[in-house]
Amino acid sequence: VSILFLSLSPFAAGIFSLVMMCTQLSSREIIMRYSVDAIMKYQGRLVIIERLSFPLGFALPGGGIEEGEERTSAIIREVKEETGLLFTINSWLPKIYNEDNRDPRWSATSFVAEGIASGNIRSEPGKTKVTLLSEDEIVINADKFAFDHYQIFCDYLSLLQK
């Protein structure tokens, strides 16, 4: 295979490698992501994003951890990108979310931080719309949440009651 790579352009060699991986692994095994999500209060309400792409619905701000990135840096970056807000972490929830099919796009394992947000809200054009909801409003809109984010919210409430 390495001799073949010498005669291919870098692009073609990359495509060849991807094809070889796909023949050896299922698509679910190829795409595994580690992600972070934020439960954060801003002016007494919880910051929720409305996703404008698949999967549609309400979600906690967050996203993928980039290669070499720490989860703390990742959640601060993702919150800033999606909401324009600065995020101060109080703690990480003790549960790691990695149930099958929690994300319809790929296998995902998520770490969840809770804390407070500050700054000025700014939606991510074409991707998210920032919404502030009370805990009661989140419960009323439970069926509108993407992923397992409503369950994460319920777990967070349970921790607060302990």
mmCIF file of C-alpha atoms in Angstrom:
data_model
loop_
_atom_site.group_PDB
_atom_site.id
_atom_site.type_symbol
_atom_site.label_atom_id
_atom_site.label_comp_id
_atom_site.label_asym_id
_atom_site.label_seq_id
_atom_site.Cartn_x
_atom_site.Cartn_y
_atom_site.Cartn_z
ATOM 1 C CA VAL A 1 0.000 0.000 0.000
ATOM 2 C CA SER A 2 2.824 2.444 0.734
ATOM 3 C CA ILE A 3 4.177 2.025 -2.824
ATOM 4 C CA LEU A 4 0.744 2.881 -4.166
ATOM 5 C CA PHE A 5 0.663 6.032 -2.022
ATOM 6 C CA LEU A 6 3.872 7.276 -3.663
ATOM 7 C CA SER A 7 2.154 7.365 -7.036
ATOM 8 C CA LEU A 8 -1.028 9.079 -5.786
ATOM 9 C CA SER A 9 -1.584 12.741 -5.066
ATOM 10 C CA PRO A 10 -2.087 13.573 -1.365
ATOM 11 C CA PHE A 11 -5.815 14.021 -1.998
ATOM 12 C CA ALA A 12 -6.147 10.678 -3.789
ATOM 13 C CA ALA A 13 -4.101 8.941 -1.099
ATOM 14 C CA GLY A 14 -6.438 10.361 1.550
ATOM 15 C CA ILE A 15 -9.507 9.136 -0.326
ATOM 16 C CA PHE A 16 -7.894 5.707 -0.741
ATOM 17 C CA SER A 17 -7.198 5.543 3.018
ATOM 18 C CA LEU A 18 -10.778 6.500 3.814
ATOM 19 C CA VAL A 19 -12.144 3.838 1.462
ATOM 20 C CA MET A 20 -9.862 1.234 3.065
ATOM 21 C CA MET A 21 -11.088 2.221 6.538
ATOM 22 C CA CYS A 22 -14.713 2.062 5.431
ATOM 23 C CA THR A 23 -14.285 -1.469 4.158
ATOM 24 C CA GLN A 24 -12.877 -2.514 7.526
ATOM 25 C CA LEU A 25 -15.181 -0.654 9.936
ATOM 26 C CA SER A 26 -18.862 0.217 10.074
ATOM 27 C CA SER A 27 -19.716 3.900 9.689
ATOM 28 C CA ARG A 28 -20.787 4.026 13.366
ATOM 29 C CA GLU A 29 -17.296 2.930 14.420
ATOM 30 C CA ILE A 30 -15.532 5.425 12.166
ATOM 31 C CA ILE A 31 -17.268 8.471 13.591
ATOM 32 C CA MET A 32 -16.881 8.713 17.375
ATOM 33 C CA ARG A 33 -17.003 12.117 18.965
ATOM 34 C CA TYR A 34 -16.273 13.500 22.385
ATOM 35 C CA SER A 35 -18.303 16.563 23.168
ATOM 36 C CA VAL A 36 -19.197 19.043 25.879
ATOM 37 C CA ASP A 37 -22.502 20.628 26.837
ATOM 38 C CA ALA A 38 -23.274 23.562 29.142
ATOM 39 C CA ILE A 39 -26.060 24.160 31.594
ATOM 40 C CA MET A 40 -25.717 27.831 32.345
ATOM 41 C CA LYS A 41 -27.699 30.601 33.908
ATOM 42 C CA TYR A 42 -27.814 34.099 32.483
ATOM 43 C CA GLN A 43 -29.824 36.808 34.209
ATOM 44 C CA GLY A 44 -31.706 34.175 36.236
ATOM 45 C CA ARG A 45 -32.719 31.996 33.262
ATOM 46 C CA LEU A 46 -31.152 29.049 31.501
ATOM 47 C CA VAL A 47 -29.417 29.564 28.167
ATOM 48 C CA ILE A 48 -30.829 27.256 25.504
ATOM 49 C CA ILE A 49 -30.078 27.247 21.810
ATOM 50 C CA GLU A 50 -32.518 26.487 19.068
ATOM 51 C CA ARG A 51 -30.725 24.375 16.458
ATOM 52 C CA LEU A 52 -31.366 25.553 12.901
ATOM 53 C CA SER A 53 -29.902 22.404 11.289
ATOM 54 C CA PHE A 54 -30.393 18.660 11.747
ATOM 55 C CA PRO A 55 -31.277 17.599 14.319
ATOM 56 C CA LEU A 56 -33.643 20.497 14.843
ATOM 57 C CA GLY A 57 -34.891 21.543 18.260
ATOM 58 C CA PHE A 58 -33.788 23.037 21.542
ATOM 59 C CA ALA A 59 -30.395 22.029 22.905
ATOM 60 C CA LEU A 60 -27.842 22.939 25.496
ATOM 61 C CA PRO A 61 -24.974 25.009 24.110
ATOM 62 C CA GLY A 62 -21.985 22.832 23.316
ATOM 63 C CA GLY A 63 -20.192 20.818 20.698
ATOM 64 C CA GLY A 64 -17.177 18.742 19.823
ATOM 65 C CA ILE A 65 -13.853 18.628 21.606
ATOM 66 C CA GLU A 66 -11.137 19.295 19.053
ATOM 67 C CA GLU A 67 -8.017 17.145 18.860
ATOM 68 C CA GLY A 68 -5.612 18.071 21.662
ATOM 69 C CA GLU A 69 -8.172 20.305 23.384
ATOM 70 C CA GLU A 70 -9.130 20.016 27.052
ATOM 71 C CA ARG A 71 -12.838 19.791 27.869
ATOM 72 C CA THR A 72 -12.736 23.068 29.824
ATOM 73 C CA SER A 73 -11.312 24.958 26.859
ATOM 74 C CA ALA A 74 -13.774 23.217 24.535
ATOM 75 C CA ILE A 75 -16.886 24.237 26.478
ATOM 76 C CA ILE A 76 -15.736 27.840 26.849
ATOM 77 C CA ARG A 77 -15.042 27.987 23.091
ATOM 78 C CA GLU A 78 -18.319 26.311 22.107
ATOM 79 C CA VAL A 79 -20.422 28.572 24.358
ATOM 80 C CA LYS A 80 -18.722 31.656 22.899
ATOM 81 C CA GLU A 81 -19.258 30.414 19.310
ATOM 82 C CA GLU A 82 -22.916 29.482 19.777
ATOM 83 C CA THR A 83 -24.122 32.201 22.147
ATOM 84 C CA GLY A 84 -21.535 34.994 22.236
ATOM 85 C CA LEU A 85 -21.396 34.571 26.031
ATOM 86 C CA LEU A 86 -18.503 34.013 28.414
ATOM 87 C CA PHE A 87 -18.940 30.867 30.516
ATOM 88 C CA THR A 88 -17.696 30.452 34.078
ATOM 89 C CA ILE A 89 -17.779 26.789 35.112
ATOM 90 C CA ASN A 90 -18.925 25.969 38.634
ATOM 91 C CA SER A 91 -18.649 22.190 38.272
ATOM 92 C CA TRP A 92 -18.909 19.203 35.947
ATOM 93 C CA LEU A 93 -21.895 16.888 36.285
ATOM 94 C CA PRO A 94 -20.783 13.495 37.621
ATOM 95 C CA LYS A 95 -22.441 11.529 34.830
ATOM 96 C CA ILE A 96 -20.858 11.030 31.411
ATOM 97 C CA TYR A 97 -23.499 10.829 28.683
ATOM 98 C CA ASN A 98 -22.758 8.122 26.129
ATOM 99 C CA GLU A 99 -25.952 6.146 25.581
ATOM 100 C CA ASP A 100 -26.436 4.623 22.146
ATOM 101 C CA ASN A 101 -28.364 6.843 19.764
ATOM 102 C CA ARG A 102 -28.098 9.952 21.970
ATOM 103 C CA ASP A 103 -27.044 11.751 18.801
ATOM 104 C CA PRO A 104 -28.636 10.624 15.517
ATOM 105 C CA ARG A 105 -25.562 11.719 13.525
ATOM 106 C CA TRP A 106 -22.822 9.667 15.209
ATOM 107 C CA SER A 107 -21.645 8.002 18.416
ATOM 108 C CA ALA A 108 -21.053 10.704 20.991
ATOM 109 C CA THR A 109 -19.790 10.854 24.540
ATOM 110 C CA SER A 110 -20.514 14.108 26.319
ATOM 111 C CA PHE A 111 -19.251 15.823 29.459
ATOM 112 C CA VAL A 112 -21.572 18.437 30.949
ATOM 113 C CA ALA A 113 -20.517 21.571 32.834
ATOM 114 C CA GLU A 114 -22.777 23.851 34.820
ATOM 115 C CA GLY A 115 -22.152 27.468 35.641
ATOM 116 C CA ILE A 116 -22.993 31.059 34.859
ATOM 117 C CA ALA A 117 -22.805 33.120 31.693
ATOM 118 C CA SER A 118 -21.985 36.769 31.212
ATOM 119 C CA GLY A 119 -21.625 39.180 28.344
ATOM 120 C CA ASN A 120 -23.894 39.929 25.406
ATOM 121 C CA ILE A 121 -25.995 37.286 23.686
ATOM 122 C CA ARG A 122 -25.270 36.701 20.015
ATOM 123 C CA SER A 123 -26.754 33.826 18.035
ATOM 124 C CA GLU A 124 -24.527 31.905 15.622
ATOM 125 C CA PRO A 125 -25.882 32.997 12.200
ATOM 126 C CA GLY A 126 -27.463 30.151 10.271
ATOM 127 C CA LYS A 127 -26.743 27.637 13.037
ATOM 128 C CA THR A 128 -28.322 28.653 16.335
ATOM 129 C CA LYS A 129 -30.789 31.038 17.899
ATOM 130 C CA VAL A 130 -30.218 31.762 21.599
ATOM 131 C CA THR A 131 -33.244 31.526 23.877
ATOM 132 C CA LEU A 132 -33.532 32.120 27.625
ATOM 133 C CA LEU A 133 -35.959 29.794 29.425
ATOM 134 C CA SER A 134 -37.006 29.292 33.021
ATOM 135 C CA GLU A 135 -36.886 25.787 34.476
ATOM 136 C CA ASP A 136 -40.692 25.601 34.147
ATOM 137 C CA GLU A 137 -40.538 26.637 30.484
ATOM 138 C CA ILE A 138 -37.984 23.888 29.826
ATOM 139 C CA VAL A 139 -40.325 21.306 31.373
ATOM 140 C CA ILE A 140 -43.251 22.592 29.260
ATOM 141 C CA ASN A 141 -41.084 22.278 26.113
ATOM 142 C CA ALA A 142 -39.553 18.882 26.972
ATOM 143 C CA ASP A 143 -40.632 17.315 23.681
ATOM 144 C CA LYS A 144 -38.843 20.018 21.671
ATOM 145 C CA PHE A 145 -35.337 19.086 22.878
ATOM 146 C CA ALA A 146 -32.815 17.395 20.593
ATOM 147 C CA PHE A 147 -30.449 14.642 21.682
ATOM 148 C CA ASP A 148 -30.700 13.662 25.346
ATOM 149 C CA HIS A 149 -30.532 17.264 26.515
ATOM 150 C CA TYR A 150 -33.855 17.234 28.328
ATOM 151 C CA GLN A 151 -32.639 14.198 30.319
ATOM 152 C CA ILE A 152 -29.419 16.063 31.114
ATOM 153 C CA PHE A 153 -31.524 18.981 32.382
ATOM 154 C CA CYS A 154 -33.548 16.574 34.598
ATOM 155 C CA ASP A 155 -30.339 15.059 35.980
ATOM 156 C CA TYR A 156 -29.108 18.558 36.765
ATOM 157 C CA LEU A 157 -32.328 19.361 38.653
ATOM 158 C CA SER A 158 -31.963 16.131 40.631
ATOM 159 C CA LEU A 159 -28.435 17.135 41.668
ATOM 160 C CA LEU A 160 -29.698 20.515 42.853
ATOM 161 C CA GLN A 161 -32.241 18.816 45.127
ATOM 162 C CA LYS A 162 -29.611 16.716 46.913
#
